[in-house]
């Protein structure tokens, strides 16, 4: 089944990567140098390209913000969990995987993938059911990160977490509003799997029971919680900060 990638950053990353691109459409007229460079790159890869009115692109992405470029690609290929385990094992003390428990908004999935890649994670794990998938919306929100960060989609998330602990040697940390400690009070330089829960309900109890420790971001003011992607991004930053300090 064909899929679409759209937006300047996702298109650039897709054209630089290895994912097959079947066709490309660019807005005709006022494309500018950025779209011009993408068009040249697509043609250099012998991808069929077409200049079309903006309305044609609007119809292709059904209201998405395409910024003048749409690529037709093959269906997204998820990585096997074993691949992520091997990546984390090779990373040694820097092993870091992000696990999403029931995150439903593809924008949040994309934003977290972007943060995970920026702060050194080797991959992302999501469940098959009751969860956002890697859709064109998620890929747009990731600004191209999902062209580089492997994603495993598993049937049983609890069993997958057990595998991450037993086979990859990762400690399991959960982002929880009632978490026992602030992130700065915990050693996050350990090889780590960080679980971020759903927007409305957080991490399910079954998974919380598998955590070695839980983390709560200290809040000042009347706001009780943060958006899932914001909270996950802050925790990933703290992991990266502590690891940079360790390396000095």
mmCIF file of C-alpha atoms in Angstrom:
data_model
loop_
_atom_site.group_PDB
_atom_site.id
_atom_site.type_symbol
_atom_site.label_atom_id
_atom_site.label_comp_id
_atom_site.label_asym_id
_atom_site.label_seq_id
_atom_site.Cartn_x
_atom_site.Cartn_y
_atom_site.Cartn_z
ATOM 1 C CA UNK A 1 0.000 0.000 0.000
ATOM 2 C CA UNK A 2 1.397 3.395 -1.011
ATOM 3 C CA UNK A 3 1.923 6.176 1.509
ATOM 4 C CA UNK A 4 2.752 9.863 1.283
ATOM 5 C CA UNK A 5 5.481 11.940 2.900
ATOM 6 C CA UNK A 6 5.089 15.696 2.729
ATOM 7 C CA UNK A 7 6.781 18.821 3.993
ATOM 8 C CA UNK A 8 10.273 20.121 3.306
ATOM 9 C CA UNK A 9 12.166 18.430 6.167
ATOM 10 C CA UNK A 10 10.502 14.984 5.874
ATOM 11 C CA UNK A 11 10.959 15.052 2.100
ATOM 12 C CA UNK A 12 14.632 16.000 2.396
ATOM 13 C CA UNK A 13 15.317 13.175 4.856
ATOM 14 C CA UNK A 14 13.396 10.669 2.744
ATOM 15 C CA UNK A 15 15.357 11.625 -0.374
ATOM 16 C CA UNK A 16 18.628 11.284 1.546
ATOM 17 C CA UNK A 17 17.651 7.922 3.025
ATOM 18 C CA UNK A 18 17.154 4.482 1.580
ATOM 19 C CA UNK A 19 13.354 4.282 1.594
ATOM 20 C CA UNK A 20 12.080 3.776 -1.984
ATOM 21 C CA UNK A 21 10.288 6.790 -3.469
ATOM 22 C CA UNK A 22 7.905 6.023 -6.323
ATOM 23 C CA UNK A 23 6.944 9.558 -7.356
ATOM 24 C CA UNK A 24 7.301 13.195 -6.360
ATOM 25 C CA UNK A 25 5.046 16.203 -6.857
ATOM 26 C CA UNK A 26 6.183 19.804 -6.484
ATOM 27 C CA UNK A 27 4.130 22.978 -6.534
ATOM 28 C CA UNK A 28 4.477 24.785 -9.844
ATOM 29 C CA UNK A 29 5.359 28.451 -9.982
ATOM 30 C CA UNK A 30 6.773 29.872 -6.736
ATOM 31 C CA UNK A 31 8.799 26.962 -5.424
ATOM 32 C CA UNK A 32 11.966 28.800 -4.444
ATOM 33 C CA UNK A 33 15.528 27.486 -3.962
ATOM 34 C CA UNK A 34 14.647 24.978 -1.218
ATOM 35 C CA UNK A 35 12.081 23.140 -3.322
ATOM 36 C CA UNK A 36 14.397 23.510 -6.308
ATOM 37 C CA UNK A 37 17.146 21.623 -4.504
ATOM 38 C CA UNK A 38 14.701 18.869 -3.531
ATOM 39 C CA UNK A 39 13.528 18.602 -7.123
ATOM 40 C CA UNK A 40 17.133 18.254 -8.298
ATOM 41 C CA UNK A 41 17.784 15.556 -5.698
ATOM 42 C CA UNK A 42 14.679 13.629 -6.714
ATOM 43 C CA UNK A 43 15.620 13.784 -10.381
ATOM 44 C CA UNK A 44 19.175 12.667 -9.551
ATOM 45 C CA UNK A 45 17.617 9.534 -8.041
ATOM 46 C CA UNK A 46 15.562 9.052 -11.245
ATOM 47 C CA UNK A 47 12.320 9.522 -9.345
ATOM 48 C CA UNK A 48 9.402 10.549 -11.606
ATOM 49 C CA UNK A 49 8.676 14.200 -10.776
ATOM 50 C CA UNK A 50 5.748 16.405 -11.684
ATOM 51 C CA UNK A 51 5.066 20.115 -11.222
ATOM 52 C CA UNK A 52 1.412 20.592 -10.265
ATOM 53 C CA UNK A 53 -0.930 23.300 -8.949
ATOM 54 C CA UNK A 54 -1.058 23.709 -5.173
ATOM 55 C CA UNK A 55 -4.644 22.437 -5.161
ATOM 56 C CA UNK A 56 -3.434 19.037 -6.410
ATOM 57 C CA UNK A 57 -1.043 18.766 -3.467
ATOM 58 C CA UNK A 58 -3.804 19.829 -1.072
ATOM 59 C CA UNK A 59 -5.940 16.939 -2.292
ATOM 60 C CA UNK A 60 -3.105 14.437 -1.989
ATOM 61 C CA UNK A 61 -2.440 15.219 1.678
ATOM 62 C CA UNK A 62 -6.065 15.945 2.639
ATOM 63 C CA UNK A 63 -5.397 19.176 4.431
ATOM 64 C CA UNK A 64 -1.871 18.480 5.660
ATOM 65 C CA UNK A 65 0.756 21.244 5.489
ATOM 66 C CA UNK A 66 2.811 20.041 2.521
ATOM 67 C CA UNK A 67 4.987 23.170 1.971
ATOM 68 C CA UNK A 68 4.929 22.507 -1.752
ATOM 69 C CA UNK A 69 6.271 18.955 -1.899
ATOM 70 C CA UNK A 70 4.707 15.484 -1.659
ATOM 71 C CA UNK A 71 6.479 12.140 -2.110
ATOM 72 C CA UNK A 72 4.795 8.808 -2.766
ATOM 73 C CA UNK A 73 6.606 6.071 -0.877
ATOM 74 C CA UNK A 74 6.029 2.447 -0.025
ATOM 75 C CA UNK A 75 4.255 1.487 3.182
ATOM 76 C CA UNK A 76 6.363 2.207 6.257
ATOM 77 C CA UNK A 77 8.464 -0.770 7.332
ATOM 78 C CA UNK A 78 8.696 -1.351 11.066
ATOM 79 C CA UNK A 79 11.876 -2.794 12.528
ATOM 80 C CA UNK A 80 11.818 -6.067 14.472
ATOM 81 C CA UNK A 81 12.235 -5.584 18.211
ATOM 82 C CA UNK A 82 15.368 -7.723 18.033
ATOM 83 C CA UNK A 83 17.028 -5.070 15.855
ATOM 84 C CA UNK A 84 16.430 -2.394 18.487
ATOM 85 C CA UNK A 85 17.718 -4.711 21.204
ATOM 86 C CA UNK A 86 20.931 -5.254 19.239
ATOM 87 C CA UNK A 87 21.327 -1.513 18.658
ATOM 88 C CA UNK A 88 20.926 -0.821 22.376
ATOM 89 C CA UNK A 89 23.380 -3.574 23.300
ATOM 90 C CA UNK A 90 25.991 -2.199 20.893
ATOM 91 C CA UNK A 91 25.564 1.232 22.447
ATOM 92 C CA UNK A 92 26.608 -0.175 25.834
ATOM 93 C CA UNK A 93 26.260 2.407 28.627
ATOM 94 C CA UNK A 94 24.638 4.784 26.119
ATOM 95 C CA UNK A 95 21.819 2.357 25.348
ATOM 96 C CA UNK A 96 18.522 4.250 25.182
ATOM 97 C CA UNK A 97 15.142 3.202 23.804
ATOM 98 C CA UNK A 98 11.882 5.150 24.021
ATOM 99 C CA UNK A 99 8.708 3.141 24.672
ATOM 100 C CA UNK A 100 5.285 4.698 24.050
ATOM 101 C CA UNK A 101 2.328 3.185 25.886
ATOM 102 C CA UNK A 102 -0.918 3.979 24.091
ATOM 103 C CA UNK A 103 0.023 7.379 22.711
ATOM 104 C CA UNK A 104 -2.855 8.228 20.349
ATOM 105 C CA UNK A 105 -1.892 11.527 18.715
ATOM 106 C CA UNK A 106 0.413 11.075 15.690
ATOM 107 C CA UNK A 107 1.707 14.611 16.217
ATOM 108 C CA UNK A 108 2.965 13.581 19.663
ATOM 109 C CA UNK A 109 4.494 10.406 18.244
ATOM 110 C CA UNK A 110 6.350 12.426 15.619
ATOM 111 C CA UNK A 111 7.512 15.030 18.119
ATOM 112 C CA UNK A 112 8.804 12.343 20.487
ATOM 113 C CA UNK A 113 10.606 10.572 17.657
ATOM 114 C CA UNK A 114 12.324 13.868 16.848
ATOM 115 C CA UNK A 115 13.408 14.301 20.483
ATOM 116 C CA UNK A 116 14.496 10.668 20.759
ATOM 117 C CA UNK A 117 16.754 10.979 17.720
ATOM 118 C CA UNK A 118 18.132 14.341 18.865
ATOM 119 C CA UNK A 119 19.041 13.045 22.326
ATOM 120 C CA UNK A 120 20.688 9.789 21.316
ATOM 121 C CA UNK A 121 18.037 7.060 21.420
ATOM 122 C CA UNK A 122 18.617 3.988 19.274
ATOM 123 C CA UNK A 123 14.949 3.358 18.569
ATOM 124 C CA UNK A 124 11.283 3.647 19.441
ATOM 125 C CA UNK A 125 8.863 0.912 20.571
ATOM 126 C CA UNK A 126 5.072 1.211 20.153
ATOM 127 C CA UNK A 127 2.171 -1.238 20.536
ATOM 128 C CA UNK A 128 0.117 -2.433 17.580
ATOM 129 C CA UNK A 129 -3.242 -1.748 19.246
ATOM 130 C CA UNK A 130 -4.722 1.461 20.661
ATOM 131 C CA UNK A 131 -1.763 3.538 19.586
ATOM 132 C CA UNK A 132 -0.792 6.041 16.931
ATOM 133 C CA UNK A 133 1.198 4.497 14.099
ATOM 134 C CA UNK A 134 3.867 5.906 11.804
ATOM 135 C CA UNK A 135 1.545 7.820 9.495
ATOM 136 C CA UNK A 136 2.271 10.728 7.142
ATOM 137 C CA UNK A 137 1.113 13.079 9.924
ATOM 138 C CA UNK A 138 3.602 11.529 12.368
ATOM 139 C CA UNK A 139 6.378 11.707 9.791
ATOM 140 C CA UNK A 140 5.643 15.376 9.128
ATOM 141 C CA UNK A 141 5.665 16.120 12.876
ATOM 142 C CA UNK A 142 8.993 14.300 13.257
ATOM 143 C CA UNK A 143 10.636 16.683 10.748
ATOM 144 C CA UNK A 144 12.343 13.725 9.087
ATOM 145 C CA UNK A 145 13.440 11.905 12.251
ATOM 146 C CA UNK A 146 11.304 8.879 11.395
ATOM 147 C CA UNK A 147 13.399 8.380 8.266
ATOM 148 C CA UNK A 148 16.366 7.624 10.556
ATOM 149 C CA UNK A 149 14.999 6.310 13.857
ATOM 150 C CA UNK A 150 13.858 2.664 13.674
ATOM 151 C CA UNK A 151 10.445 1.896 15.158
ATOM 152 C CA UNK A 152 9.376 -1.518 16.433
ATOM 153 C CA UNK A 153 5.637 -2.215 16.627
ATOM 154 C CA UNK A 154 4.882 -5.041 19.041
ATOM 155 C CA UNK A 155 1.822 -7.100 19.935
ATOM 156 C CA UNK A 156 2.538 -7.307 23.673
ATOM 157 C CA UNK A 157 4.238 -4.255 25.134
ATOM 158 C CA UNK A 158 4.691 -5.795 28.593
ATOM 159 C CA UNK A 159 6.533 -8.773 27.110
ATOM 160 C CA UNK A 160 8.625 -6.426 24.969
ATOM 161 C CA UNK A 161 9.698 -4.500 28.085
ATOM 162 C CA UNK A 162 10.716 -7.774 29.732
ATOM 163 C CA UNK A 163 12.874 -8.485 26.667
ATOM 164 C CA UNK A 164 14.486 -5.050 26.854
ATOM 165 C CA UNK A 165 15.495 -5.744 30.442
ATOM 166 C CA UNK A 166 16.596 -9.357 29.982
ATOM 167 C CA UNK A 167 18.176 -9.267 26.508
ATOM 168 C CA UNK A 168 19.421 -5.679 26.190
ATOM 169 C CA UNK A 169 20.256 -5.142 29.855
ATOM 170 C CA UNK A 170 18.215 -1.937 30.040
ATOM 171 C CA UNK A 171 16.865 -0.384 33.205
ATOM 172 C CA UNK A 172 13.175 0.508 32.879
ATOM 173 C CA UNK A 173 12.087 4.048 33.779
ATOM 174 C CA UNK A 174 8.527 5.339 33.633
ATOM 175 C CA UNK A 175 7.332 8.914 33.230
ATOM 176 C CA UNK A 176 4.567 9.202 35.828
ATOM 177 C CA UNK A 177 2.955 12.256 37.462
ATOM 178 C CA UNK A 178 3.119 10.420 40.775
ATOM 179 C CA UNK A 179 6.709 9.381 40.154
ATOM 180 C CA UNK A 180 8.936 8.717 43.120
ATOM 181 C CA UNK A 181 11.741 11.104 42.171
ATOM 182 C CA UNK A 182 12.624 14.079 40.018
ATOM 183 C CA UNK A 183 14.769 13.204 36.970
ATOM 184 C CA UNK A 184 17.765 15.127 38.368
ATOM 185 C CA UNK A 185 17.746 12.906 41.468
ATOM 186 C CA UNK A 186 18.137 9.642 39.540
ATOM 187 C CA UNK A 187 21.152 8.211 37.722
ATOM 188 C CA UNK A 188 20.008 8.288 34.095
ATOM 189 C CA UNK A 189 23.427 7.386 32.717
ATOM 190 C CA UNK A 190 22.408 3.725 33.025
ATOM 191 C CA UNK A 191 21.397 1.860 29.853
ATOM 192 C CA UNK A 192 17.754 2.833 29.778
ATOM 193 C CA UNK A 193 14.291 2.180 28.342
ATOM 194 C CA UNK A 194 12.092 5.220 29.019
ATOM 195 C CA UNK A 195 8.323 4.661 28.977
ATOM 196 C CA UNK A 196 5.973 7.560 28.176
ATOM 197 C CA UNK A 197 2.253 6.897 28.620
ATOM 198 C CA UNK A 198 -0.880 8.003 26.809
ATOM 199 C CA UNK A 199 -2.094 11.588 26.740
ATOM 200 C CA UNK A 200 -5.056 10.996 29.027
ATOM 201 C CA UNK A 201 -4.215 8.045 31.263
ATOM 202 C CA UNK A 202 -0.439 7.801 31.473
ATOM 203 C CA UNK A 203 1.315 4.450 31.777
ATOM 204 C CA UNK A 204 -0.861 1.400 32.433
ATOM 205 C CA UNK A 205 -0.425 -0.277 35.819
ATOM 206 C CA UNK A 206 0.831 -3.490 34.190
ATOM 207 C CA UNK A 207 3.783 -1.545 32.787
ATOM 208 C CA UNK A 208 4.324 0.630 35.861
ATOM 209 C CA UNK A 209 4.855 -2.567 37.836
ATOM 210 C CA UNK A 210 7.719 -3.428 35.489
ATOM 211 C CA UNK A 211 9.529 -0.118 36.035
ATOM 212 C CA UNK A 212 12.721 -0.069 38.072
ATOM 213 C CA UNK A 213 11.902 3.534 38.969
ATOM 214 C CA UNK A 214 9.423 6.255 38.020
ATOM 215 C CA UNK A 215 10.116 9.899 37.278
ATOM 216 C CA UNK A 216 7.991 12.983 37.853
ATOM 217 C CA UNK A 217 8.916 16.380 36.413
ATOM 218 C CA UNK A 218 8.667 19.039 39.186
ATOM 219 C CA UNK A 219 5.952 21.565 38.353
ATOM 220 C CA UNK A 220 5.733 25.186 39.475
ATOM 221 C CA UNK A 221 2.328 26.817 39.166
ATOM 222 C CA UNK A 222 -1.229 25.610 38.671
ATOM 223 C CA UNK A 223 -0.608 23.304 35.672
ATOM 224 C CA UNK A 224 -0.869 19.690 36.852
ATOM 225 C CA UNK A 225 0.760 17.938 33.916
ATOM 226 C CA UNK A 226 2.583 18.447 30.643
ATOM 227 C CA UNK A 227 1.759 17.315 27.135
ATOM 228 C CA UNK A 228 3.148 13.798 26.589
ATOM 229 C CA UNK A 229 5.605 14.916 23.919
ATOM 230 C CA UNK A 230 6.833 17.828 26.048
ATOM 231 C CA UNK A 231 7.303 15.623 29.116
ATOM 232 C CA UNK A 232 9.075 12.946 27.096
ATOM 233 C CA UNK A 233 11.323 15.529 25.463
ATOM 234 C CA UNK A 234 12.327 16.989 28.835
ATOM 235 C CA UNK A 235 13.176 13.554 30.222
ATOM 236 C CA UNK A 236 15.187 12.630 27.139
ATOM 237 C CA UNK A 237 17.090 15.901 27.470
ATOM 238 C CA UNK A 238 17.895 15.103 31.109
ATOM 239 C CA UNK A 239 19.216 11.684 30.064
ATOM 240 C CA UNK A 240 21.464 13.334 27.471
ATOM 241 C CA UNK A 241 22.591 16.023 29.935
ATOM 242 C CA UNK A 242 23.648 13.511 32.552
ATOM 243 C CA UNK A 243 25.481 11.425 29.985
ATOM 244 C CA UNK A 244 27.384 14.446 28.710
ATOM 245 C CA UNK A 245 28.403 15.234 32.278
ATOM 246 C CA UNK A 246 29.585 11.649 32.749
ATOM 247 C CA UNK A 247 31.699 11.857 29.610
ATOM 248 C CA UNK A 248 33.626 14.930 30.811
#
